Amino acid sequence: MTGIGPTLGGGTVASEVVGSIAPRPPAAPRPYRLTDLATSGPGLPRAFQGLGTRSVGAFLQRVATVGVEVLTAAAADLLRPQAGRILEIAPGRAPSRGGSVALYAHWSPDGRISRMVMRQIAIWRENGFDVVFVSNASPPAEDWGAVAEQTVLRIRRGNTGGDFGAWRDAAREALRTLPQPRELLLSNDSVLGPFRPMEPIVAAWRDGGEGLFGLTESLAGGAHLQSYALLARGEDAVGTVLTHLEGFRDSRSKWRIVQSGEIGLTRRFVASGIRCAALFGYERVLTQVDAATRLSLGDRFAAPDSLRRHPLNPCHHLWRVLVERMAFPYIKTDLISRNPWNLADLDGWTDLVPLREQDLMVEHLRLMCGPDPR
């Protein structure tokens, strides 16, 4: 089969992946379980994430780049404020079952909806969610029609505000026709997979009772749940998510979107006293990190406590630990397509994925190789 090599982000062309059936990842060391969010202070700014794996010069360049992006976007936002613009609303063909709603945010360079995205939506549907599909692009008619089969509502909007802008507008429109749900899932297309069953993961979230539950916890910018898959359960939690989305303001700055959207959501929950928990909490992930993994990240991570003093993004820097040792079901798309931290352990990533999922993931990567403004 053809696959995309791990250095795609560095500018190489697609390479041939030789092999027959790839082995499945090893079984989970223990059942999925929720761990409450760390009670840390504000933490280092998100721009500092990954300091230990880069040279000082490269790090300073990153900080300067983020600073310029924030200031430039702030000036543009002040002069020409952005606002979500709905371009089309259409019903889906899946019947509403009530109670559980998933807001799925999509974007691709040419608007195409990949087979992998279609499968992700179908899996959420299989797990009991009424899926509201919202695209920040313009899907072609064929794809727009196909996605109706697994969704109760389809929305096409202008590409402003990233995923949080999309979720905000989707929530507004969904609540015009659907009752307020007992469960509200936020999800997007920023991950490759899943290549493990999602039923045990959703069951573990639901076993947690009421609160806000995610997959991974990041400590950059303060402990928070990463927003590619978040489930709010219970009236207070769902209401808090809806309030946060309604107050979200679009920005041209991706950094500001993460600060006010993703990190701000967890802060709102913590301030409200509502439980926040992750299935792959940062401390739990660290229990699976060995000395060889630490050294592969750089000399400053040789000490056992280094990843606590200098926390990294688990979905990037510790992706192999998550997948190989903890039965994590996804790989971040930008890790493979861009490798933003120039990590050296991406070789053979396809060997960790079953053949069927390899095909879907590689196809999706080819579709996404255009510039991504999110």
mmCIF file of C-alpha atoms in Angstrom:
data_model
loop_
_atom_site.group_PDB
_atom_site.id
_atom_site.type_symbol
_atom_site.label_atom_id
_atom_site.label_comp_id
_atom_site.label_asym_id
_atom_site.label_seq_id
_atom_site.Cartn_x
_atom_site.Cartn_y
_atom_site.Cartn_z
ATOM 1 C CA MET A 1 0.000 0.000 0.000
ATOM 2 C CA THR A 2 1.110 3.603 -0.266
ATOM 3 C CA GLY A 3 1.625 5.594 2.879
ATOM 4 C CA ILE A 4 2.897 8.940 3.986
ATOM 5 C CA GLY A 5 6.277 8.872 5.619
ATOM 6 C CA PRO A 6 6.928 10.412 9.027
ATOM 7 C CA THR A 7 8.907 13.280 7.509
ATOM 8 C CA LEU A 8 5.984 14.640 5.500
ATOM 9 C CA GLY A 9 6.081 17.813 7.576
ATOM 10 C CA GLY A 10 9.709 18.286 6.593
ATOM 11 C CA GLY A 11 8.824 18.495 2.927
ATOM 12 C CA THR A 12 9.502 14.973 1.619
ATOM 13 C CA VAL A 13 7.132 13.338 -0.800
ATOM 14 C CA ALA A 14 4.975 10.306 -0.046
ATOM 15 C CA SER A 15 6.929 7.065 0.293
ATOM 16 C CA GLU A 16 6.024 3.428 -0.155
ATOM 17 C CA VAL A 17 5.106 1.532 2.973
ATOM 18 C CA VAL A 18 6.046 -2.099 2.464
ATOM 19 C CA GLY A 19 4.326 -4.859 4.370
ATOM 20 C CA SER A 20 1.205 -6.940 4.598
ATOM 21 C CA ILE A 21 -0.868 -6.780 7.739
ATOM 22 C CA ALA A 22 0.459 -4.438 10.387
ATOM 23 C CA PRO A 23 0.387 -5.772 13.958
ATOM 24 C CA ARG A 24 -2.108 -4.327 16.365
ATOM 25 C CA PRO A 25 -0.754 -2.258 19.254
ATOM 26 C CA PRO A 26 -0.232 -4.131 22.542
ATOM 27 C CA ALA A 27 -3.162 -4.413 24.901
ATOM 28 C CA ALA A 28 -3.813 -1.750 27.500
ATOM 29 C CA PRO A 29 -1.852 -2.293 30.730
ATOM 30 C CA ARG A 30 -5.052 -1.746 32.723
ATOM 31 C CA PRO A 31 -8.662 -0.744 32.028
ATOM 32 C CA TYR A 32 -9.403 2.832 31.035
ATOM 33 C CA ARG A 33 -10.104 4.953 34.081
ATOM 34 C CA LEU A 34 -10.588 8.621 34.837
ATOM 35 C CA THR A 35 -8.156 10.602 36.944
ATOM 36 C CA ASP A 36 -9.014 14.064 38.192
ATOM 37 C CA LEU A 37 -7.200 17.021 36.725
ATOM 38 C CA ALA A 38 -3.993 18.158 38.419
ATOM 39 C CA THR A 39 -4.427 21.057 40.831
ATOM 40 C CA SER A 40 -1.566 23.153 39.504
ATOM 41 C CA GLY A 41 -1.130 26.888 39.245
ATOM 42 C CA PRO A 42 -1.260 28.842 35.993
ATOM 43 C CA GLY A 43 1.817 27.022 34.690
ATOM 44 C CA LEU A 44 4.135 28.081 31.908
ATOM 45 C CA PRO A 45 2.649 29.838 28.900
ATOM 46 C CA ARG A 46 1.719 27.511 26.078
ATOM 47 C CA ALA A 47 4.430 29.063 23.897
ATOM 48 C CA PHE A 48 7.037 27.553 26.262
ATOM 49 C CA GLN A 49 5.858 24.012 25.579
ATOM 50 C CA GLY A 50 8.622 21.887 24.096
ATOM 51 C CA LEU A 51 11.490 24.074 25.320
ATOM 52 C CA GLY A 52 13.552 21.055 26.283
ATOM 53 C CA THR A 53 13.450 19.488 22.833
ATOM 54 C CA ARG A 54 14.621 22.540 20.930
ATOM 55 C CA SER A 55 17.729 24.693 20.897
ATOM 56 C CA VAL A 56 17.634 27.975 22.790
ATOM 57 C CA GLY A 57 17.731 29.874 19.505
ATOM 58 C CA ALA A 58 14.840 27.889 18.052
ATOM 59 C CA PHE A 59 12.856 28.370 21.243
ATOM 60 C CA LEU A 60 13.378 32.132 21.232
ATOM 61 C CA GLN A 61 12.353 32.188 17.591
ATOM 62 C CA ARG A 62 9.139 30.344 18.501
ATOM 63 C CA VAL A 63 8.331 32.779 21.306
ATOM 64 C CA ALA A 64 8.943 35.697 18.944
ATOM 65 C CA THR A 65 6.747 34.098 16.272
ATOM 66 C CA VAL A 66 3.902 33.579 18.738
ATOM 67 C CA GLY A 67 4.280 37.135 20.005
ATOM 68 C CA VAL A 68 4.105 38.601 16.509
ATOM 69 C CA GLU A 69 1.103 36.408 15.678
ATOM 70 C CA VAL A 70 -0.773 37.502 18.794
ATOM 71 C CA LEU A 71 -0.047 41.208 18.322
ATOM 72 C CA THR A 72 -0.814 41.188 14.600
ATOM 73 C CA ALA A 73 -4.048 39.278 15.128
ATOM 74 C CA ALA A 74 -5.059 41.538 18.017
ATOM 75 C CA ALA A 75 -4.689 44.621 15.829
ATOM 76 C CA ALA A 76 -6.670 43.018 13.000
ATOM 77 C CA ASP A 77 -9.370 41.808 15.399
ATOM 78 C CA LEU A 78 -9.696 45.321 16.819
ATOM 79 C CA LEU A 79 -9.990 46.979 13.417
ATOM 80 C CA ARG A 80 -12.105 44.286 11.748
ATOM 81 C CA PRO A 81 -13.749 42.054 14.372
ATOM 82 C CA GLN A 82 -14.634 38.586 13.187
ATOM 83 C CA ALA A 83 -18.004 36.960 13.750
ATOM 84 C CA GLY A 84 -19.285 33.538 12.860
ATOM 85 C CA ARG A 85 -21.214 33.524 9.587
ATOM 86 C CA ILE A 86 -23.569 30.654 8.834
ATOM 87 C CA LEU A 87 -23.620 29.838 5.126
ATOM 88 C CA GLU A 88 -25.928 26.837 5.071
ATOM 89 C CA ILE A 89 -28.016 24.751 7.451
ATOM 90 C CA ALA A 90 -29.442 21.425 6.348
ATOM 91 C CA PRO A 91 -31.043 18.537 8.211
ATOM 92 C CA GLY A 92 -29.313 15.193 8.359
ATOM 93 C CA ARG A 93 -31.031 11.906 7.646
ATOM 94 C CA ALA A 94 -30.203 10.170 10.932
ATOM 95 C CA PRO A 95 -33.151 10.186 13.346
ATOM 96 C CA SER A 96 -32.636 12.024 16.623
ATOM 97 C CA ARG A 97 -32.627 9.790 19.684
ATOM 98 C CA GLY A 98 -32.328 12.601 22.235
ATOM 99 C CA GLY A 99 -30.219 12.888 25.356
ATOM 100 C CA SER A 100 -26.702 12.802 23.867
ATOM 101 C CA VAL A 101 -25.439 15.289 21.264
ATOM 102 C CA ALA A 102 -22.033 15.443 19.568
ATOM 103 C CA LEU A 103 -20.783 18.623 17.886
ATOM 104 C CA TYR A 104 -18.227 17.600 15.262
ATOM 105 C CA ALA A 105 -15.998 20.344 13.782
ATOM 106 C CA HIS A 106 -14.496 19.807 10.320
ATOM 107 C CA TRP A 107 -12.077 21.587 8.004
ATOM 108 C CA SER A 108 -10.046 20.536 4.962
ATOM 109 C CA PRO A 109 -8.239 22.568 2.292
ATOM 110 C CA ASP A 110 -10.733 21.806 -0.477
ATOM 111 C CA GLY A 111 -13.721 20.997 1.707
ATOM 112 C CA ARG A 112 -13.582 17.253 1.100
ATOM 113 C CA ILE A 113 -14.806 15.013 3.912
ATOM 114 C CA SER A 114 -12.476 12.027 4.110
ATOM 115 C CA ARG A 115 -13.583 8.459 4.699
ATOM 116 C CA MET A 116 -11.776 8.600 8.038
ATOM 117 C CA VAL A 117 -13.883 11.577 9.133
ATOM 118 C CA MET A 118 -17.033 9.776 7.972
ATOM 119 C CA ARG A 119 -15.997 6.799 10.084
ATOM 120 C CA GLN A 120 -15.315 8.965 13.144
ATOM 121 C CA ILE A 121 -18.813 10.427 12.841
ATOM 122 C CA ALA A 122 -20.341 6.962 12.433
ATOM 123 C CA ILE A 123 -18.529 5.738 15.553
ATOM 124 C CA TRP A 124 -19.893 8.599 17.653
ATOM 125 C CA ARG A 125 -23.331 7.760 16.281
ATOM 126 C CA GLU A 126 -22.851 4.094 17.217
ATOM 127 C CA ASN A 127 -22.037 5.201 20.760
ATOM 128 C CA GLY A 128 -25.414 6.887 21.143
ATOM 129 C CA PHE A 129 -24.763 10.476 20.033
ATOM 130 C CA ASP A 130 -26.896 12.605 17.737
ATOM 131 C CA VAL A 131 -24.146 14.151 15.605
ATOM 132 C CA VAL A 132 -24.275 17.791 14.506
ATOM 133 C CA PHE A 133 -21.691 18.236 11.740
ATOM 134 C CA VAL A 134 -20.253 21.729 11.303
ATOM 135 C CA SER A 135 -17.724 22.526 8.583
ATOM 136 C CA ASN A 136 -15.464 25.567 8.384
ATOM 137 C CA ALA A 137 -15.017 24.745 4.683
ATOM 138 C CA SER A 138 -17.265 24.178 1.665
ATOM 139 C CA PRO A 139 -17.747 20.430 1.182
ATOM 140 C CA PRO A 140 -18.569 19.288 -2.358
ATOM 141 C CA ALA A 141 -22.141 18.153 -2.940
ATOM 142 C CA GLU A 142 -21.271 14.453 -2.927
ATOM 143 C CA ASP A 143 -19.578 14.618 0.475
ATOM 144 C CA TRP A 144 -22.205 16.988 1.879
ATOM 145 C CA GLY A 145 -24.879 14.474 0.961
ATOM 146 C CA ALA A 146 -22.957 11.470 2.278
ATOM 147 C CA VAL A 147 -22.372 12.966 5.720
ATOM 148 C CA ALA A 148 -26.143 13.380 6.139
ATOM 149 C CA GLU A 149 -26.537 9.628 6.669
ATOM 150 C CA GLN A 150 -24.931 9.708 10.132
ATOM 151 C CA THR A 151 -25.945 13.200 11.271
ATOM 152 C CA VAL A 152 -29.069 14.957 12.524
ATOM 153 C CA LEU A 153 -27.939 18.415 11.383
ATOM 154 C CA ARG A 154 -25.337 19.809 8.964
ATOM 155 C CA ILE A 155 -23.929 23.334 9.129
ATOM 156 C CA ARG A 156 -21.568 25.149 6.779
ATOM 157 C CA ARG A 157 -19.970 28.357 8.064
ATOM 158 C CA GLY A 158 -17.184 30.830 7.393
ATOM 159 C CA ASN A 159 -13.750 29.794 8.598
ATOM 160 C CA THR A 160 -13.448 31.974 11.703
ATOM 161 C CA GLY A 161 -12.772 31.062 15.316
ATOM 162 C CA GLY A 162 -11.423 27.578 14.638
ATOM 163 C CA ASP A 163 -13.122 24.647 16.314
ATOM 164 C CA PHE A 164 -14.539 26.711 19.175
ATOM 165 C CA GLY A 165 -16.194 29.109 16.768
ATOM 166 C CA ALA A 166 -17.646 26.115 14.923
ATOM 167 C CA TRP A 167 -18.859 24.466 18.132
ATOM 168 C CA ARG A 168 -20.440 27.722 19.313
ATOM 169 C CA ASP A 169 -22.443 28.165 16.123
ATOM 170 C CA ALA A 170 -23.344 24.472 15.998
ATOM 171 C CA ALA A 171 -24.623 24.576 19.581
ATOM 172 C CA ARG A 172 -26.772 27.628 18.844
ATOM 173 C CA GLU A 173 -28.371 26.010 15.813
ATOM 174 C CA ALA A 174 -28.774 22.588 17.403
ATOM 175 C CA LEU A 175 -30.629 23.985 20.413
ATOM 176 C CA ARG A 176 -33.161 25.605 18.096
ATOM 177 C CA THR A 177 -34.494 22.165 17.197
ATOM 178 C CA LEU A 178 -33.121 19.760 19.827
ATOM 179 C CA PRO A 179 -33.763 19.813 23.579
ATOM 180 C CA GLN A 180 -30.772 20.591 25.791
ATOM 181 C CA PRO A 181 -28.918 17.274 26.053
ATOM 182 C CA ARG A 182 -27.833 15.379 29.137
ATOM 183 C CA GLU A 183 -24.514 14.714 27.392
ATOM 184 C CA LEU A 184 -22.648 17.079 25.077
ATOM 185 C CA LEU A 185 -19.592 15.902 23.169
ATOM 186 C CA LEU A 186 -17.106 18.268 21.507
ATOM 187 C CA SER A 187 -15.028 16.547 18.832
ATOM 188 C CA ASN A 188 -13.058 17.408 15.714
ATOM 189 C CA ASP A 189 -10.989 15.986 12.881
ATOM 190 C CA SER A 190 -7.551 16.824 14.313
ATOM 191 C CA VAL A 191 -6.748 13.200 15.183
ATOM 192 C CA LEU A 192 -5.999 10.157 13.031
ATOM 193 C CA GLY A 193 -8.025 7.094 13.939
ATOM 194 C CA PRO A 194 -9.492 5.677 15.999
ATOM 195 C CA PHE A 195 -7.587 2.424 15.646
ATOM 196 C CA ARG A 196 -8.974 0.942 18.858
ATOM 197 C CA PRO A 197 -12.595 0.383 19.883
ATOM 198 C CA MET A 198 -14.164 3.542 21.287
ATOM 199 C CA GLU A 199 -16.907 1.782 23.250
ATOM 200 C CA PRO A 200 -14.708 1.155 26.348
ATOM 201 C CA ILE A 201 -13.547 4.775 26.283
ATOM 202 C CA VAL A 202 -17.066 6.200 26.105
ATOM 203 C CA ALA A 203 -18.155 3.740 28.807
ATOM 204 C CA ALA A 204 -15.326 4.912 31.089
ATOM 205 C CA TRP A 205 -16.399 8.529 30.575
ATOM 206 C CA ARG A 206 -20.002 7.650 31.397
ATOM 207 C CA ASP A 207 -18.958 5.703 34.478
ATOM 208 C CA GLY A 208 -17.516 8.966 35.807
ATOM 209 C CA GLY A 209 -20.959 10.409 36.483
ATOM 210 C CA GLU A 210 -21.337 14.146 35.977
ATOM 211 C CA GLY A 211 -18.520 16.472 34.928
ATOM 212 C CA LEU A 212 -16.226 17.293 32.023
ATOM 213 C CA PHE A 213 -14.196 14.356 30.758
ATOM 214 C CA GLY A 214 -11.463 14.164 28.145
ATOM 215 C CA LEU A 215 -8.779 11.866 26.859
ATOM 216 C CA THR A 216 -5.536 13.710 27.623
ATOM 217 C CA GLU A 217 -4.463 16.344 30.116
ATOM 218 C CA SER A 218 -1.877 19.009 29.299
ATOM 219 C CA LEU A 219 -0.069 21.129 31.895
ATOM 220 C CA ALA A 220 1.059 23.830 29.454
ATOM 221 C CA GLY A 221 -0.687 27.048 30.413
ATOM 222 C CA GLY A 222 -2.001 25.295 33.529
ATOM 223 C CA ALA A 223 -3.604 21.879 33.813
ATOM 224 C CA HIS A 224 -6.399 21.515 31.268
ATOM 225 C CA LEU A 225 -8.203 18.957 29.151
ATOM 226 C CA GLN A 226 -7.211 18.895 25.496
ATOM 227 C CA SER A 227 -10.267 19.662 23.410
ATOM 228 C CA TYR A 228 -10.186 17.273 20.438
ATOM 229 C CA ALA A 229 -12.622 15.025 22.360
ATOM 230 C CA LEU A 230 -14.482 16.298 25.430
ATOM 231 C CA LEU A 231 -17.662 14.948 26.999
ATOM 232 C CA ALA A 232 -19.790 17.050 29.358
ATOM 233 C CA ARG A 233 -22.259 15.014 31.417
ATOM 234 C CA GLY A 234 -25.059 16.305 33.592
ATOM 235 C CA GLU A 235 -27.073 19.518 33.613
ATOM 236 C CA ASP A 236 -24.413 21.672 35.285
ATOM 237 C CA ALA A 237 -21.577 20.460 33.064
ATOM 238 C CA VAL A 238 -23.548 20.766 29.825
ATOM 239 C CA GLY A 239 -24.797 24.210 30.831
ATOM 240 C CA THR A 240 -21.260 25.345 31.642
ATOM 241 C CA VAL A 241 -19.975 24.238 28.232
ATOM 242 C CA LEU A 242 -22.840 26.021 26.478
ATOM 243 C CA THR A 243 -22.196 29.198 28.477
ATOM 244 C CA HIS A 244 -18.503 29.047 27.599
ATOM 245 C CA LEU A 245 -19.213 28.532 23.916
ATOM 246 C CA GLU A 246 -21.743 31.365 23.831
ATOM 247 C CA GLY A 247 -19.167 33.731 25.304
ATOM 248 C CA PHE A 248 -16.395 32.690 22.917
ATOM 249 C CA ARG A 249 -15.264 35.400 20.503
ATOM 250 C CA ASP A 250 -13.618 34.604 17.183
ATOM 251 C CA SER A 251 -10.020 35.687 16.694
ATOM 252 C CA ARG A 252 -7.412 35.460 13.969
ATOM 253 C CA SER A 253 -4.896 34.281 16.564
ATOM 254 C CA LYS A 254 -4.673 30.529 17.023
ATOM 255 C CA TRP A 255 -2.857 31.141 20.325
ATOM 256 C CA ARG A 256 -5.746 33.260 21.621
ATOM 257 C CA ILE A 257 -8.274 30.660 20.471
ATOM 258 C CA VAL A 258 -6.464 27.994 22.500
ATOM 259 C CA GLN A 259 -6.132 30.272 25.540
ATOM 260 C CA SER A 260 -9.734 31.459 25.621
ATOM 261 C CA GLY A 261 -11.321 28.349 24.142
ATOM 262 C CA GLU A 262 -9.535 25.208 25.306
ATOM 263 C CA ILE A 263 -7.653 26.356 28.411
ATOM 264 C CA GLY A 264 -10.404 28.804 29.348
ATOM 265 C CA LEU A 265 -13.016 26.037 29.317
ATOM 266 C CA THR A 266 -11.178 23.984 31.925
ATOM 267 C CA ARG A 267 -10.567 27.081 34.048
ATOM 268 C CA ARG A 268 -14.292 27.836 33.962
ATOM 269 C CA PHE A 269 -15.089 24.324 35.188
ATOM 270 C CA VAL A 270 -12.489 24.471 37.953
ATOM 271 C CA ALA A 271 -13.844 27.848 39.100
ATOM 272 C CA SER A 272 -17.361 26.382 39.130
ATOM 273 C CA GLY A 273 -16.290 23.398 41.219
ATOM 274 C CA ILE A 274 -17.377 20.888 38.571
ATOM 275 C CA ARG A 275 -15.256 17.787 38.184
ATOM 276 C CA CYS A 276 -12.707 17.651 35.341
ATOM 277 C CA ALA A 277 -10.986 14.343 34.616
ATOM 278 C CA ALA A 278 -8.978 12.631 31.877
ATOM 279 C CA LEU A 279 -8.566 8.998 30.912
ATOM 280 C CA PHE A 280 -4.886 9.672 30.197
ATOM 281 C CA GLY A 281 -3.976 12.126 32.938
ATOM 282 C CA TYR A 282 -0.484 13.583 32.703
ATOM 283 C CA GLU A 283 0.802 11.888 35.864
ATOM 284 C CA ARG A 284 -0.600 8.563 34.743
ATOM 285 C CA VAL A 285 1.157 8.900 31.388
ATOM 286 C CA LEU A 286 4.443 9.636 33.169
ATOM 287 C CA THR A 287 4.250 6.279 34.973
ATOM 288 C CA GLN A 288 4.700 4.630 31.559
ATOM 289 C CA VAL A 289 7.702 6.754 30.491
ATOM 290 C CA ASP A 290 11.087 5.035 30.732
ATOM 291 C CA ALA A 291 14.609 6.458 30.710
ATOM 292 C CA ALA A 292 15.100 5.770 27.001
ATOM 293 C CA THR A 293 11.988 7.777 26.145
ATOM 294 C CA ARG A 294 13.158 10.687 28.290
ATOM 295 C CA LEU A 295 16.600 10.718 26.706
ATOM 296 C CA SER A 296 15.081 10.673 23.222
ATOM 297 C CA LEU A 297 13.462 14.010 24.085
ATOM 298 C CA GLY A 298 16.741 15.713 24.993
ATOM 299 C CA ASP A 299 19.415 15.778 27.671
ATOM 300 C CA ARG A 300 17.402 17.975 30.017
ATOM 301 C CA PHE A 301 14.898 15.117 30.396
ATOM 302 C CA ALA A 302 17.382 12.566 31.738
ATOM 303 C CA ALA A 303 16.219 13.071 35.332
ATOM 304 C CA PRO A 304 13.111 11.102 36.391
ATOM 305 C CA ASP A 305 11.226 14.248 37.465
ATOM 306 C CA SER A 306 12.178 16.331 34.412
ATOM 307 C CA LEU A 307 8.839 15.887 32.636
ATOM 308 C CA ARG A 308 7.098 17.305 35.698
ATOM 309 C CA ARG A 309 9.376 20.343 35.858
ATOM 310 C CA HIS A 310 9.192 20.864 32.093
ATOM 311 C CA PRO A 311 5.807 19.446 31.011
ATOM 312 C CA LEU A 312 5.344 18.589 27.354
ATOM 313 C CA ASN A 313 2.372 17.956 25.094
ATOM 314 C CA PRO A 314 1.507 14.278 25.678
ATOM 315 C CA CYS A 315 -0.154 13.885 22.264
ATOM 316 C CA HIS A 316 3.070 14.974 20.561
ATOM 317 C CA HIS A 317 6.139 14.288 22.682
ATOM 318 C CA LEU A 318 4.723 11.190 24.406
ATOM 319 C CA TRP A 319 2.568 9.887 21.557
ATOM 320 C CA ARG A 320 4.386 6.562 21.342
ATOM 321 C CA VAL A 321 3.980 5.946 25.070
ATOM 322 C CA LEU A 322 0.256 6.604 24.748
ATOM 323 C CA VAL A 323 -0.219 4.321 21.743
ATOM 324 C CA GLU A 324 2.169 1.476 22.578
ATOM 325 C CA ARG A 325 1.698 1.244 26.331
ATOM 326 C CA MET A 326 -1.681 2.756 27.172
ATOM 327 C CA ALA A 327 -4.054 1.712 24.346
ATOM 328 C CA PHE A 328 -4.578 5.291 23.174
ATOM 329 C CA PRO A 329 -6.869 5.263 20.108
ATOM 330 C CA TYR A 330 -5.522 8.229 18.115
ATOM 331 C CA ILE A 331 -2.451 9.949 16.675
ATOM 332 C CA LYS A 332 -2.564 13.715 16.177
ATOM 333 C CA THR A 333 -2.766 14.621 12.503
ATOM 334 C CA ASP A 334 -0.280 17.497 12.673
ATOM 335 C CA LEU A 335 2.269 15.298 14.434
ATOM 336 C CA ILE A 336 2.540 13.179 11.287
ATOM 337 C CA SER A 337 1.872 15.853 8.672
ATOM 338 C CA ARG A 338 4.132 18.588 10.108
ATOM 339 C CA ASN A 339 6.117 17.115 13.024
ATOM 340 C CA PRO A 340 6.282 20.610 14.573
ATOM 341 C CA TRP A 341 8.790 19.616 17.263
ATOM 342 C CA ASN A 342 11.078 17.674 14.892
ATOM 343 C CA LEU A 343 10.654 14.511 16.945
ATOM 344 C CA ALA A 344 12.838 11.578 15.970
ATOM 345 C CA ASP A 345 10.522 8.712 16.950
ATOM 346 C CA LEU A 346 7.940 8.869 14.132
ATOM 347 C CA ASP A 347 9.576 6.181 11.996
ATOM 348 C CA GLY A 348 7.332 3.147 11.714
ATOM 349 C CA TRP A 349 4.213 4.839 13.046
ATOM 350 C CA THR A 350 2.109 2.872 10.568
ATOM 351 C CA ASP A 351 3.300 -0.377 12.172
ATOM 352 C CA LEU A 352 1.239 0.532 15.230
ATOM 353 C CA VAL A 353 -1.985 0.772 13.237
ATOM 354 C CA PRO A 354 -4.120 -2.044 11.736
ATOM 355 C CA LEU A 355 -4.128 -2.187 7.943
ATOM 356 C CA ARG A 356 -7.714 -0.971 7.489
ATOM 357 C CA GLU A 357 -7.085 2.118 9.607
ATOM 358 C CA GLN A 358 -3.756 2.714 7.842
ATOM 359 C CA ASP A 359 -5.582 3.112 4.547
ATOM 360 C CA LEU A 360 -8.072 5.599 5.986
ATOM 361 C CA MET A 361 -5.418 7.579 7.847
ATOM 362 C CA VAL A 362 -3.045 7.835 4.880
ATOM 363 C CA GLU A 363 -5.907 8.900 2.615
ATOM 364 C CA HIS A 364 -6.864 11.587 5.135
ATOM 365 C CA LEU A 365 -3.264 12.808 5.383
ATOM 366 C CA ARG A 366 -3.069 13.190 1.619
ATOM 367 C CA LEU A 367 -6.256 15.244 1.651
ATOM 368 C CA MET A 368 -4.946 17.478 4.455
ATOM 369 C CA CYS A 369 -1.501 18.223 2.995
ATOM 370 C CA GLY A 370 -2.620 21.705 1.964
ATOM 371 C CA PRO A 371 -2.088 24.702 4.280
ATOM 372 C CA ASP A 372 -4.191 24.518 7.444
ATOM 373 C CA PRO A 373 -5.233 27.928 8.834
ATOM 374 C CA ARG A 374 -6.537 26.564 12.118
#
